[in-house]
Amino acid sequence: MEQFFNPESIAVIGANDKPNAIGSALMDNLIQGGFPGTIIPVNPNHETVRDLKSYGSVVHINPPPEMAIIATPIATAPDIVRQCVIAGVKGVIIIAAGGKELGEEGALIEEQIEGAAEGSGMRIIGPNCMGAMHPATFVNATFAGGMPATGNLAVISQSGAICAAILDRAAAGHLGFSHFVSIGSMLDVDFGDLIDYLGNDGSVRAILLYMENLTNPRKFISAARSVSRIKPIIVLKSGRSEAGAKAASTHIGAMAGEDAVYDAAFKRAGIVRVPSLARLFDCAELMAKQPRPAGTRLAILTNGGGPGVMATDTLSEYGLDPAPIPDEICAQLNDLLPPYWSRSNPIDILGNATVDRYAKALDICLSTREFDGLLVIMVPQDLTPPEEVAKTLTQIAKRKRIPIFACWMGGKRMVEAIKILDEADIPTYETPERAVRAFMYMWEYSRNHELLSQVPPKLSNELYFNRDQVFRTIYESFEQEVDLLNELKSKKVLEAYGIPTCPSVLATTVEEAVEKANAIEGPLVMKLLSPDIAHKSDANGIHLDLRNDDDIHRAFTAIMEGAKQFNPEARIDGVSLQPFIAGADFELFMGAKQDDNFGPVLCFGSGGVLAELVDDKTLGLPPLNRLLARRMIEETQIMPLLQGFRNSTPVELEKIEELLMQLSQLIIDFPEIVEMDVNPILIKDGKPYAVDARIMLQRVENSNAPHLVISAYPQHLERHDLTDMQWPLFIRPIKPEDAPLFEELFDTLTPTSIYYRFFSVVKSLSPEILARFTQIDYDREISFVGLDENMGKERMLGVANILGEPDGRRGEFSVLIGDPWHGKGIGAKLLLQCLRIAQERGMEIVWGTVLAENKYMVELGKKLGFTVKQGDDPSEYKLTIDLNTAKL
């Protein structure tokens, strides 16, 4: 991406001197923006443009430009891109619209552009875009007039119109940007590419997205999960409503996915979603100018009671109250304020508050650690100049440790005061509601960051999965040309993955039903079995509490008649009989469905006949661990009941977590399952029973294609081995649950070993560091641990990993072996396994930096075929291996 933001030379293809022409605007913006490199106009009909020599083609430019902007009609783009490839241009921006968003003809042009660039390594932004800006290097490669101020926010937008609105609004609010990119149709460069790039740029504090659709969801989620650990990503995703989704599809040429699934995906990736452009700005300004809150304890300081109530009401929308005032703070405020002050939060310092009263109240509020944020509200009044209060706030806020933001309510009397606050990086909002919502979005990111660093606990029991049984069931169904498994077959699939079911038997005649019913103890349930009737209750296909032969006769007859009336052509397999579970405590639902964008999506919530009407559900993406499963459960309205509300029996939540994890693994293992309903799951005496289920199947054409948007644990890479010293070793990819083992490994290290690995003194591992090592993205990182299982419990002896760069061609390795096990050959085995996997994935170069005194690692590198050269720092060596030629 570097050629788009820090190029030494830029060619403008289609440059001209015509007023109001895009080629003219691009030239003006580069020149007037102060671009220090070489600007090269390309237009065969002009000898010069803006007094600069013009070339007939980019192939005639020597040396070739690093970047080219194509400002000609899109029909000419394939041939121009081909010329750029011949010339050796590294990056191209295609401005013109008229691609896939206009239908088949435009899609064909985009295919021709892709074909022209294929295999060249040249990157393309667009088409149908505004271009890119990088204020720090004076690059304005857009047709939008004016360069924004330099700041720490990066913006990526699919819509050029939204880009223009953001730029205009930012200028009015004194908001600056580090990068500004309009990516249009994303023929090549997409959200994932840019998030990866911006995540590694230290000048970027937060990333803002305007999104209509995704072209590569797996790449996007992978990049976002990685970057959101270190900086916030805030997205405004259009197309929430069905009509809005259709509009987005027409505009961008790709169907937008179900909005709730986007919500689930953003949440899993640690992304904060906002519903409007106004809130995007409100949230971005606070992110750019203030520290992150550690909690939700908000203090509200106001000179008017009404605005304080408005702020309180907004907090209540999130289930929160203003933070309680500590006794010592309350005492100090009592000494300062008139006796009739509010004596609670919001802290109403009254309408006659002077500048001095504001200053002293602010000092008191900032002296405690019991607040996580401070909202300062001022309404205009004659006794106190608002600009003087603003100056006071800017002075006191210099020693801030919590986010401080303001609401200066009013019109022209507040203009100068707001300007003072803006220049001091104190965000100001027109209303208390907007201020509080911005703070809550900021807290949502802080909470997401905290959740990403939590270690998922292990289950009490290992889960067992009978994959062979499910495989046989699925492919027997394919041979019989059945794609909807009935209840009995669906339950067999669930049972194979450890999901407890209520046992059922098949009966095809009324006589068989009576016979089998007599073999089952207690009252029964009879249900219709038909591959053509998905919802049995619609066809009178469920009868409960059957106690004798007459009940069985009546139920069987009613079911057959109901099925015939509902669908005369329906195939009838018979009925199922199972014990009737009376007086269940709760009914739950879980299931999965294939989404066009994000692959399989898991669903959990309240169940039963009214599940769709109640609409108490939450979505999640596989794979799940205990922490993620618990989070899904906690997001439902039924969660308080499951915990034991009043006299109800609490559910064993670990059992529900297991259900979701078992469902997740089933969906991971079998992409042939495109839809599944397990409804209801009855909870009786705290234990779950799946009493009904249906599974929809579809043949998978390419079994090697990944069907998950988040890579699952690669269990097939587990292996048992012996080191060269005959040390038995269990080698497997690292898991999130390995954090305790990793801590134990760290405790075996001497200070020297720690320094060799971390290049600094590290006394303990923070939750963030633990998460960084153990909660990896298996798509972009290769990490293997060596375990000793001979001691009666798992013990981690060492870990090796390769962190891939965003292009997938290069990666950096590291090795860490516990001191008691140095010299056993463990490091060689682990790193060799990492290198083999990297080679299989097409990685070309693996490198690492090693301290010169770390002779063990230098020798290990030589043994495995690395070249060893002194680094830029004489105290370091750089080890490099070319996997194209390495024999591993």
PDB file of N, CA, C and O in Angstrom, residues 165-225:
ATOM      1  N   ALA A 165     -18.765  14.497   2.231  1.00  0.00           N
ATOM      2  CA  ALA A 165     -19.464  14.984   3.423  1.00  0.00           C
ATOM      3  C   ALA A 165     -18.559  14.945   4.643  1.00  0.00           C
ATOM      4  O   ALA A 165     -18.538  15.873   5.463  1.00  0.00           O
ATOM      5  N   ILE A 166     -17.787  13.864   4.790  1.00  0.00           N
ATOM      6  CA  ILE A 166     -16.890  13.736   5.935  1.00  0.00           C
ATOM      7  C   ILE A 166     -15.817  14.818   5.898  1.00  0.00           C
ATOM      8  O   ILE A 166     -15.503  15.454   6.918  1.00  0.00           O
ATOM      9  N   LEU A 167     -15.242  15.049   4.738  1.00  0.00           N
ATOM     10  CA  LEU A 167     -14.195  16.064   4.612  1.00  0.00           C
ATOM     11  C   LEU A 167     -14.729  17.448   4.978  1.00  0.00           C
ATOM     12  O   LEU A 167     -14.074  18.214   5.687  1.00  0.00           O
ATOM     13  N   ASP A 168     -15.916  17.762   4.477  1.00  0.00           N
ATOM     14  CA  ASP A 168     -16.480  19.083   4.741  1.00  0.00           C
ATOM     15  C   ASP A 168     -16.797  19.256   6.219  1.00  0.00           C
ATOM     16  O   ASP A 168     -16.503  20.289   6.827  1.00  0.00           O
ATOM     17  N   ARG A 169     -17.366  18.222   6.827  1.00  0.00           N
ATOM     18  CA  ARG A 169     -17.725  18.311   8.234  1.00  0.00           C
ATOM     19  C   ARG A 169     -16.491  18.351   9.124  1.00  0.00           C
ATOM     20  O   ARG A 169     -16.465  19.033  10.144  1.00  0.00           O
ATOM     21  N   ALA A 170     -15.463  17.594   8.740  1.00  0.00           N
ATOM     22  CA  ALA A 170     -14.230  17.567   9.528  1.00  0.00           C
ATOM     23  C   ALA A 170     -13.566  18.941   9.542  1.00  0.00           C
ATOM     24  O   ALA A 170     -13.024  19.366  10.567  1.00  0.00           O
ATOM     25  N   ALA A 171     -13.604  19.624   8.401  1.00  0.00           N
ATOM     26  CA  ALA A 171     -12.998  20.952   8.337  1.00  0.00           C
ATOM     27  C   ALA A 171     -13.701  21.908   9.292  1.00  0.00           C
ATOM     28  O   ALA A 171     -13.058  22.714   9.976  1.00  0.00           O
ATOM     29  N   ALA A 172     -15.019  21.787   9.382  1.00  0.00           N
ATOM     30  CA  ALA A 172     -15.770  22.663  10.288  1.00  0.00           C
ATOM     31  C   ALA A 172     -15.490  22.332  11.744  1.00  0.00           C
ATOM     32  O   ALA A 172     -15.521  23.209  12.606  1.00  0.00           O
ATOM     33  N   GLY A 173     -15.181  21.062  12.033  1.00  0.00           N
ATOM     34  CA  GLY A 173     -14.948  20.642  13.413  1.00  0.00           C
ATOM     35  C   GLY A 173     -13.490  20.558  13.793  1.00  0.00           C
ATOM     36  O   GLY A 173     -13.159  20.006  14.845  1.00  0.00           O
ATOM     37  N   HIS A 174     -12.602  21.087  12.941  1.00  0.00           N
ATOM     38  CA  HIS A 174     -11.161  21.080  13.224  1.00  0.00           C
ATOM     39  C   HIS A 174     -10.652  19.660  13.492  1.00  0.00           C
ATOM     40  O   HIS A 174      -9.869  19.418  14.400  1.00  0.00           O
ATOM     41  N   LEU A 175     -11.122  18.712  12.663  1.00  0.00           N
ATOM     42  CA  LEU A 175     -10.719  17.323  12.800  1.00  0.00           C
ATOM     43  C   LEU A 175      -9.763  16.976  11.667  1.00  0.00           C
ATOM     44  O   LEU A 175     -10.029  17.283  10.505  1.00  0.00           O
ATOM     45  N   GLY A 176      -8.641  16.352  12.012  1.00  0.00           N
ATOM     46  CA  GLY A 176      -7.645  16.011  11.001  1.00  0.00           C
ATOM     47  C   GLY A 176      -7.598  14.524  10.727  1.00  0.00           C
ATOM     48  O   GLY A 176      -8.144  13.711  11.476  1.00  0.00           O
ATOM     49  N   PHE A 177      -6.927  14.157   9.631  1.00  0.00           N
ATOM     50  CA  PHE A 177      -6.854  12.763   9.217  1.00  0.00           C
ATOM     51  C   PHE A 177      -5.422  12.356   8.919  1.00  0.00           C
ATOM     52  O   PHE A 177      -4.615  13.154   8.436  1.00  0.00           O
ATOM     53  N   SER A 178      -5.119  11.094   9.190  1.00  0.00           N
ATOM     54  CA  SER A 178      -3.830  10.534   8.794  1.00  0.00           C
ATOM     55  C   SER A 178      -3.903  10.016   7.365  1.00  0.00           C
ATOM     56  O   SER A 178      -2.987  10.220   6.564  1.00  0.00           O
ATOM     57  N   HIS A 179      -4.989   9.337   7.040  1.00  0.00           N
ATOM     58  CA  HIS A 179      -5.207   8.780   5.700  1.00  0.00           C
ATOM     59  C   HIS A 179      -6.682   8.936   5.361  1.00  0.00           C
ATOM     60  O   HIS A 179      -7.535   8.898   6.251  1.00  0.00           O
ATOM     61  N   PHE A 180      -6.961   9.075   4.074  1.00  0.00           N
ATOM     62  CA  PHE A 180      -8.342   9.213   3.626  1.00  0.00           C
ATOM     63  C   PHE A 180      -8.455   8.487   2.289  1.00  0.00           C
ATOM     64  O   PHE A 180      -7.811   8.875   1.310  1.00  0.00           O
ATOM     65  N   VAL A 181      -9.251   7.420   2.251  1.00  0.00           N
ATOM     66  CA  VAL A 181      -9.289   6.570   1.058  1.00  0.00           C
ATOM     67  C   VAL A 181     -10.731   6.305   0.642  1.00  0.00           C
ATOM     68  O   VAL A 181     -11.550   5.852   1.445  1.00  0.00           O
ATOM     69  N   SER A 182     -11.021   6.587  -0.614  1.00  0.00           N
ATOM     70  CA  SER A 182     -12.287   6.194  -1.223  1.00  0.00           C
ATOM     71  C   SER A 182     -11.991   4.964  -2.076  1.00  0.00           C
ATOM     72  O   SER A 182     -11.241   5.046  -3.041  1.00  0.00           O
ATOM     73  N   ILE A 183     -12.559   3.800  -1.712  1.00  0.00           N
ATOM     74  CA  ILE A 183     -12.152   2.562  -2.378  1.00  0.00           C
ATOM     75  C   ILE A 183     -13.138   2.060  -3.423  1.00  0.00           C
ATOM     76  O   ILE A 183     -12.852   1.111  -4.141  1.00  0.00           O
ATOM     77  N   GLY A 184     -14.326   2.691  -3.503  1.00  0.00           N
ATOM     78  CA  GLY A 184     -15.256   2.358  -4.579  1.00  0.00           C
ATOM     79  C   GLY A 184     -15.641   0.902  -4.633  1.00  0.00           C
ATOM     80  O   GLY A 184     -16.012   0.284  -3.632  1.00  0.00           O
ATOM     81  N   SER A 185     -15.502   0.298  -5.817  1.00  0.00           N
ATOM     82  CA  SER A 185     -16.002  -1.062  -6.057  1.00  0.00           C
ATOM     83  C   SER A 185     -15.091  -2.162  -5.542  1.00  0.00           C
ATOM     84  O   SER A 185     -15.441  -3.330  -5.603  1.00  0.00           O
ATOM     85  N   MET A 186     -13.906  -1.821  -5.092  1.00  0.00           N
ATOM     86  CA  MET A 186     -12.961  -2.789  -4.499  1.00  0.00           C
ATOM     87  C   MET A 186     -12.633  -3.929  -5.457  1.00  0.00           C
ATOM     88  O   MET A 186     -12.663  -5.100  -5.084  1.00  0.00           O
ATOM     89  N   LEU A 187     -12.291  -3.591  -6.683  1.00  0.00           N
ATOM     90  CA  LEU A 187     -11.868  -4.608  -7.634  1.00  0.00           C
ATOM     91  C   LEU A 187     -10.635  -5.342  -7.113  1.00  0.00           C
ATOM     92  O   LEU A 187     -10.472  -6.546  -7.310  1.00  0.00           O
ATOM     93  N   ASP A 188      -9.741  -4.624  -6.429  1.00  0.00           N
ATOM     94  CA  ASP A 188      -8.534  -5.244  -5.876  1.00  0.00           C
ATOM     95  C   ASP A 188      -8.379  -4.858  -4.409  1.00  0.00           C
ATOM     96  O   ASP A 188      -8.720  -5.619  -3.511  1.00  0.00           O
ATOM     97  N   VAL A 189      -7.873  -3.661  -4.150  1.00  0.00           N
ATOM     98  CA  VAL A 189      -7.665  -3.223  -2.767  1.00  0.00           C
ATOM     99  C   VAL A 189      -9.010  -3.113  -2.069  1.00  0.00           C
ATOM    100  O   VAL A 189      -9.944  -2.481  -2.568  1.00  0.00           O
ATOM    101  N   ASP A 190      -9.120  -3.743  -0.894  1.00  0.00           N
ATOM    102  CA  ASP A 190     -10.389  -3.739  -0.172  1.00  0.00           C
ATOM    103  C   ASP A 190     -10.173  -3.333   1.277  1.00  0.00           C
ATOM    104  O   ASP A 190      -9.070  -2.946   1.678  1.00  0.00           O
ATOM    105  N   PHE A 191     -11.233  -3.434   2.065  1.00  0.00           N
ATOM    106  CA  PHE A 191     -11.159  -3.034   3.472  1.00  0.00           C
ATOM    107  C   PHE A 191     -10.058  -3.803   4.217  1.00  0.00           C
ATOM    108  O   PHE A 191      -9.321  -3.228   5.008  1.00  0.00           O
ATOM    109  N   GLY A 192      -9.976  -5.102   3.975  1.00  0.00           N
ATOM    110  CA  GLY A 192      -8.989  -5.908   4.678  1.00  0.00           C
ATOM    111  C   GLY A 192      -7.562  -5.453   4.409  1.00  0.00           C
ATOM    112  O   GLY A 192      -6.735  -5.361   5.326  1.00  0.00           O
ATOM    113  N   ASP A 193      -7.241  -5.163   3.141  1.00  0.00           N
ATOM    114  CA  ASP A 193      -5.899  -4.693   2.784  1.00  0.00           C
ATOM    115  C   ASP A 193      -5.550  -3.414   3.537  1.00  0.00           C
ATOM    116  O   ASP A 193      -4.459  -3.272   4.096  1.00  0.00           O
ATOM    117  N   LEU A 194      -6.487  -2.475   3.536  1.00  0.00           N
ATOM    118  CA  LEU A 194      -6.199  -1.169   4.129  1.00  0.00           C
ATOM    119  C   LEU A 194      -6.172  -1.236   5.653  1.00  0.00           C
ATOM    120  O   LEU A 194      -5.370  -0.551   6.292  1.00  0.00           O
ATOM    121  N   ILE A 195      -7.029  -2.056   6.253  1.00  0.00           N
ATOM    122  CA  ILE A 195      -6.980  -2.201   7.713  1.00  0.00           C
ATOM    123  C   ILE A 195      -5.635  -2.781   8.127  1.00  0.00           C
ATOM    124  O   ILE A 195      -5.029  -2.345   9.103  1.00  0.00           O
ATOM    125  N   ASP A 196      -5.157  -3.795   7.385  1.00  0.00           N
ATOM    126  CA  ASP A 196      -3.838  -4.365   7.673  1.00  0.00           C
ATOM    127  C   ASP A 196      -2.753  -3.294   7.596  1.00  0.00           C
ATOM    128  O   ASP A 196      -1.891  -3.189   8.467  1.00  0.00           O
ATOM    129  N   TYR A 197      -2.793  -2.486   6.546  1.00  0.00           N
ATOM    130  CA  TYR A 197      -1.770  -1.453   6.361  1.00  0.00           C
ATOM    131  C   TYR A 197      -1.848  -0.387   7.446  1.00  0.00           C
ATOM    132  O   TYR A 197      -0.840  -0.032   8.066  1.00  0.00           O
ATOM    133  N   LEU A 198      -3.045   0.113   7.696  1.00  0.00           N
ATOM    134  CA  LEU A 198      -3.211   1.190   8.666  1.00  0.00           C
ATOM    135  C   LEU A 198      -2.970   0.711  10.093  1.00  0.00           C
ATOM    136  O   LEU A 198      -2.527   1.476  10.949  1.00  0.00           O
ATOM    137  N   GLY A 199      -3.235  -0.553  10.345  1.00  0.00           N
ATOM    138  CA  GLY A 199      -2.979  -1.100  11.672  1.00  0.00           C
ATOM    139  C   GLY A 199      -1.508  -1.077  12.029  1.00  0.00           C
ATOM    140  O   GLY A 199      -1.144  -1.025  13.210  1.00  0.00           O
ATOM    141  N   ASN A 200      -0.640  -1.122  11.030  1.00  0.00           N
ATOM    142  CA  ASN A 200       0.807  -1.110  11.263  1.00  0.00           C
ATOM    143  C   ASN A 200       1.405   0.281  11.143  1.00  0.00           C
ATOM    144  O   ASN A 200       2.637   0.421  11.190  1.00  0.00           O
ATOM    145  N   ASP A 201       0.579   1.302  10.968  1.00  0.00           N
ATOM    146  CA  ASP A 201       1.058   2.680  10.855  1.00  0.00           C
ATOM    147  C   ASP A 201       0.877   3.383  12.190  1.00  0.00           C
ATOM    148  O   ASP A 201      -0.241   3.548  12.674  1.00  0.00           O
ATOM    149  N   GLY A 202       1.995   3.789  12.803  1.00  0.00           N
ATOM    150  CA  GLY A 202       1.942   4.407  14.120  1.00  0.00           C
ATOM    151  C   GLY A 202       1.237   5.740  14.169  1.00  0.00           C
ATOM    152  O   GLY A 202       0.848   6.206  15.246  1.00  0.00           O
ATOM    153  N   SER A 203       1.050   6.397  13.023  1.00  0.00           N
ATOM    154  CA  SER A 203       0.370   7.693  13.015  1.00  0.00           C
ATOM    155  C   SER A 203      -1.144   7.561  13.097  1.00  0.00           C
ATOM    156  O   SER A 203      -1.848   8.549  13.266  1.00  0.00           O
ATOM    157  N   VAL A 204      -1.654   6.343  12.977  1.00  0.00           N
ATOM    158  CA  VAL A 204      -3.106   6.098  12.986  1.00  0.00           C
ATOM    159  C   VAL A 204      -3.546   5.700  14.382  1.00  0.00           C
ATOM    160  O   VAL A 204      -3.061   4.718  14.934  1.00  0.00           O
ATOM    161  N   ARG A 205      -4.474   6.467  14.946  1.00  0.00           N
ATOM    162  CA  ARG A 205      -4.989   6.147  16.274  1.00  0.00           C
ATOM    163  C   ARG A 205      -6.302   5.376  16.211  1.00  0.00           C
ATOM    164  O   ARG A 205      -6.597   4.550  17.058  1.00  0.00           O
ATOM    165  N   ALA A 206      -7.108   5.659  15.202  1.00  0.00           N
ATOM    166  CA  ALA A 206      -8.389   4.962  15.025  1.00  0.00           C
ATOM    167  C   ALA A 206      -8.715   4.928  13.540  1.00  0.00           C
ATOM    168  O   ALA A 206      -8.265   5.778  12.767  1.00  0.00           O
ATOM    169  N   ILE A 207      -9.511   3.911  13.139  1.00  0.00           N
ATOM    170  CA  ILE A 207      -9.878   3.720  11.740  1.00  0.00           C
ATOM    171  C   ILE A 207     -11.394   3.812  11.612  1.00  0.00           C
ATOM    172  O   ILE A 207     -12.130   3.115  12.317  1.00  0.00           O
ATOM    173  N   LEU A 208     -11.851   4.681  10.715  1.00  0.00           N
ATOM    174  CA  LEU A 208     -13.285   4.864  10.473  1.00  0.00           C
ATOM    175  C   LEU A 208     -13.640   4.249   9.122  1.00  0.00           C
ATOM    176  O   LEU A 208     -12.931   4.460   8.138  1.00  0.00           O
ATOM    177  N   LEU A 209     -14.753   3.506   9.083  1.00  0.00           N
ATOM    178  CA  LEU A 209     -15.185   2.853   7.856  1.00  0.00           C
ATOM    179  C   LEU A 209     -16.598   3.282   7.493  1.00  0.00           C
ATOM    180  O   LEU A 209     -17.467   3.318   8.369  1.00  0.00           O
ATOM    181  N   TYR A 210     -16.818   3.595   6.213  1.00  0.00           N
ATOM    182  CA  TYR A 210     -18.180   3.648   5.689  1.00  0.00           C
ATOM    183  C   TYR A 210     -18.300   2.479   4.729  1.00  0.00           C
ATOM    184  O   TYR A 210     -17.588   2.396   3.724  1.00  0.00           O
ATOM    185  N   MET A 211     -19.215   1.554   5.023  1.00  0.00           N
ATOM    186  CA  MET A 211     -19.283   0.280   4.303  1.00  0.00           C
ATOM    187  C   MET A 211     -20.673   0.050   3.747  1.00  0.00           C
ATOM    188  O   MET A 211     -21.674   0.320   4.409  1.00  0.00           O
ATOM    189  N   GLU A 212     -20.706  -0.467   2.521  1.00  0.00           N
ATOM    190  CA  GLU A 212     -21.960  -0.910   1.937  1.00  0.00           C
ATOM    191  C   GLU A 212     -21.988  -2.432   1.774  1.00  0.00           C
ATOM    192  O   GLU A 212     -23.025  -3.054   1.933  1.00  0.00           O
ATOM    193  N   ASN A 213     -20.843  -3.024   1.463  1.00  0.00           N
ATOM    194  CA  ASN A 213     -20.762  -4.478   1.355  1.00  0.00           C
ATOM    195  C   ASN A 213     -19.302  -4.899   1.502  1.00  0.00           C
ATOM    196  O   ASN A 213     -18.402  -4.059   1.614  1.00  0.00           O
ATOM    197  N   LEU A 214     -19.082  -6.208   1.520  1.00  0.00           N
ATOM    198  CA  LEU A 214     -17.729  -6.756   1.594  1.00  0.00           C
ATOM    199  C   LEU A 214     -17.485  -7.658   0.395  1.00  0.00           C
ATOM    200  O   LEU A 214     -18.383  -8.381  -0.043  1.00  0.00           O
ATOM    201  N   THR A 215     -16.262  -7.626  -0.131  1.00  0.00           N
ATOM    202  CA  THR A 215     -15.909  -8.529  -1.219  1.00  0.00           C
ATOM    203  C   THR A 215     -15.133  -9.737  -0.716  1.00  0.00           C
ATOM    204  O   THR A 215     -15.157 -10.790  -1.331  1.00  0.00           O
ATOM    205  N   ASN A 216     -14.428  -9.600   0.396  1.00  0.00           N
ATOM    206  CA  ASN A 216     -13.657 -10.712   0.960  1.00  0.00           C
ATOM    207  C   ASN A 216     -13.831 -10.701   2.477  1.00  0.00           C
ATOM    208  O   ASN A 216     -12.975 -10.225   3.216  1.00  0.00           O
ATOM    209  N   PRO A 217     -14.968 -11.229   2.963  1.00  0.00           N
ATOM    210  CA  PRO A 217     -15.240 -11.162   4.401  1.00  0.00           C
ATOM    211  C   PRO A 217     -14.178 -11.833   5.263  1.00  0.00           C
ATOM    212  O   PRO A 217     -13.850 -11.353   6.338  1.00  0.00           O
ATOM    213  N   ARG A 218     -13.616 -12.950   4.796  1.00  0.00           N
ATOM    214  CA  ARG A 218     -12.621 -13.658   5.610  1.00  0.00           C
ATOM    215  C   ARG A 218     -11.381 -12.800   5.816  1.00  0.00           C
ATOM    216  O   ARG A 218     -10.855 -12.707   6.922  1.00  0.00           O
ATOM    217  N   LYS A 219     -10.916 -12.143   4.745  1.00  0.00           N
ATOM    218  CA  LYS A 219      -9.758 -11.256   4.879  1.00  0.00           C
ATOM    219  C   LYS A 219     -10.079 -10.077   5.787  1.00  0.00           C
ATOM    220  O   LYS A 219      -9.273  -9.672   6.621  1.00  0.00           O
ATOM    221  N   PHE A 220     -11.290  -9.530   5.634  1.00  0.00           N
ATOM    222  CA  PHE A 220     -11.695  -8.384   6.449  1.00  0.00           C
ATOM    223  C   PHE A 220     -11.726  -8.749   7.928  1.00  0.00           C
ATOM    224  O   PHE A 220     -11.177  -8.037   8.767  1.00  0.00           O
ATOM    225  N   ILE A 221     -12.384  -9.860   8.272  1.00  0.00           N
ATOM    226  CA  ILE A 221     -12.487 -10.258   9.673  1.00  0.00           C
ATOM    227  C   ILE A 221     -11.109 -10.563  10.244  1.00  0.00           C
ATOM    228  O   ILE A 221     -10.788 -10.194  11.381  1.00  0.00           O
ATOM    229  N   SER A 222     -10.270 -11.211   9.473  1.00  0.00           N
ATOM    230  CA  SER A 222      -8.917 -11.528   9.934  1.00  0.00           C
ATOM    231  C   SER A 222      -8.144 -10.256  10.244  1.00  0.00           C
ATOM    232  O   SER A 222      -7.513 -10.129  11.304  1.00  0.00           O
ATOM    233  N   ALA A 223      -8.185  -9.287   9.326  1.00  0.00           N
ATOM    234  CA  ALA A 223      -7.468  -8.035   9.544  1.00  0.00           C
ATOM    235  C   ALA A 223      -8.047  -7.269  10.724  1.00  0.00           C
ATOM    236  O   ALA A 223      -7.312  -6.747  11.569  1.00  0.00           O
ATOM    237  N   ALA A 224      -9.375  -7.193  10.799  1.00  0.00           N
ATOM    238  CA  ALA A 224     -10.014  -6.422  11.864  1.00  0.00           C
ATOM    239  C   ALA A 224      -9.752  -7.031  13.235  1.00  0.00           C
ATOM    240  O   ALA A 224      -9.510  -6.321  14.211  1.00  0.00           O
ATOM    241  N   ARG A 225      -9.801  -8.360  13.347  1.00  0.00           N
ATOM    242  CA  ARG A 225      -9.529  -9.011  14.636  1.00  0.00           C
ATOM    243  C   ARG A 225      -8.117  -8.723  15.106  1.00  0.00           C
ATOM    244  O   ARG A 225      -7.862  -8.591  16.306  1.00  0.00           O
TER     245      ARG A 225
END
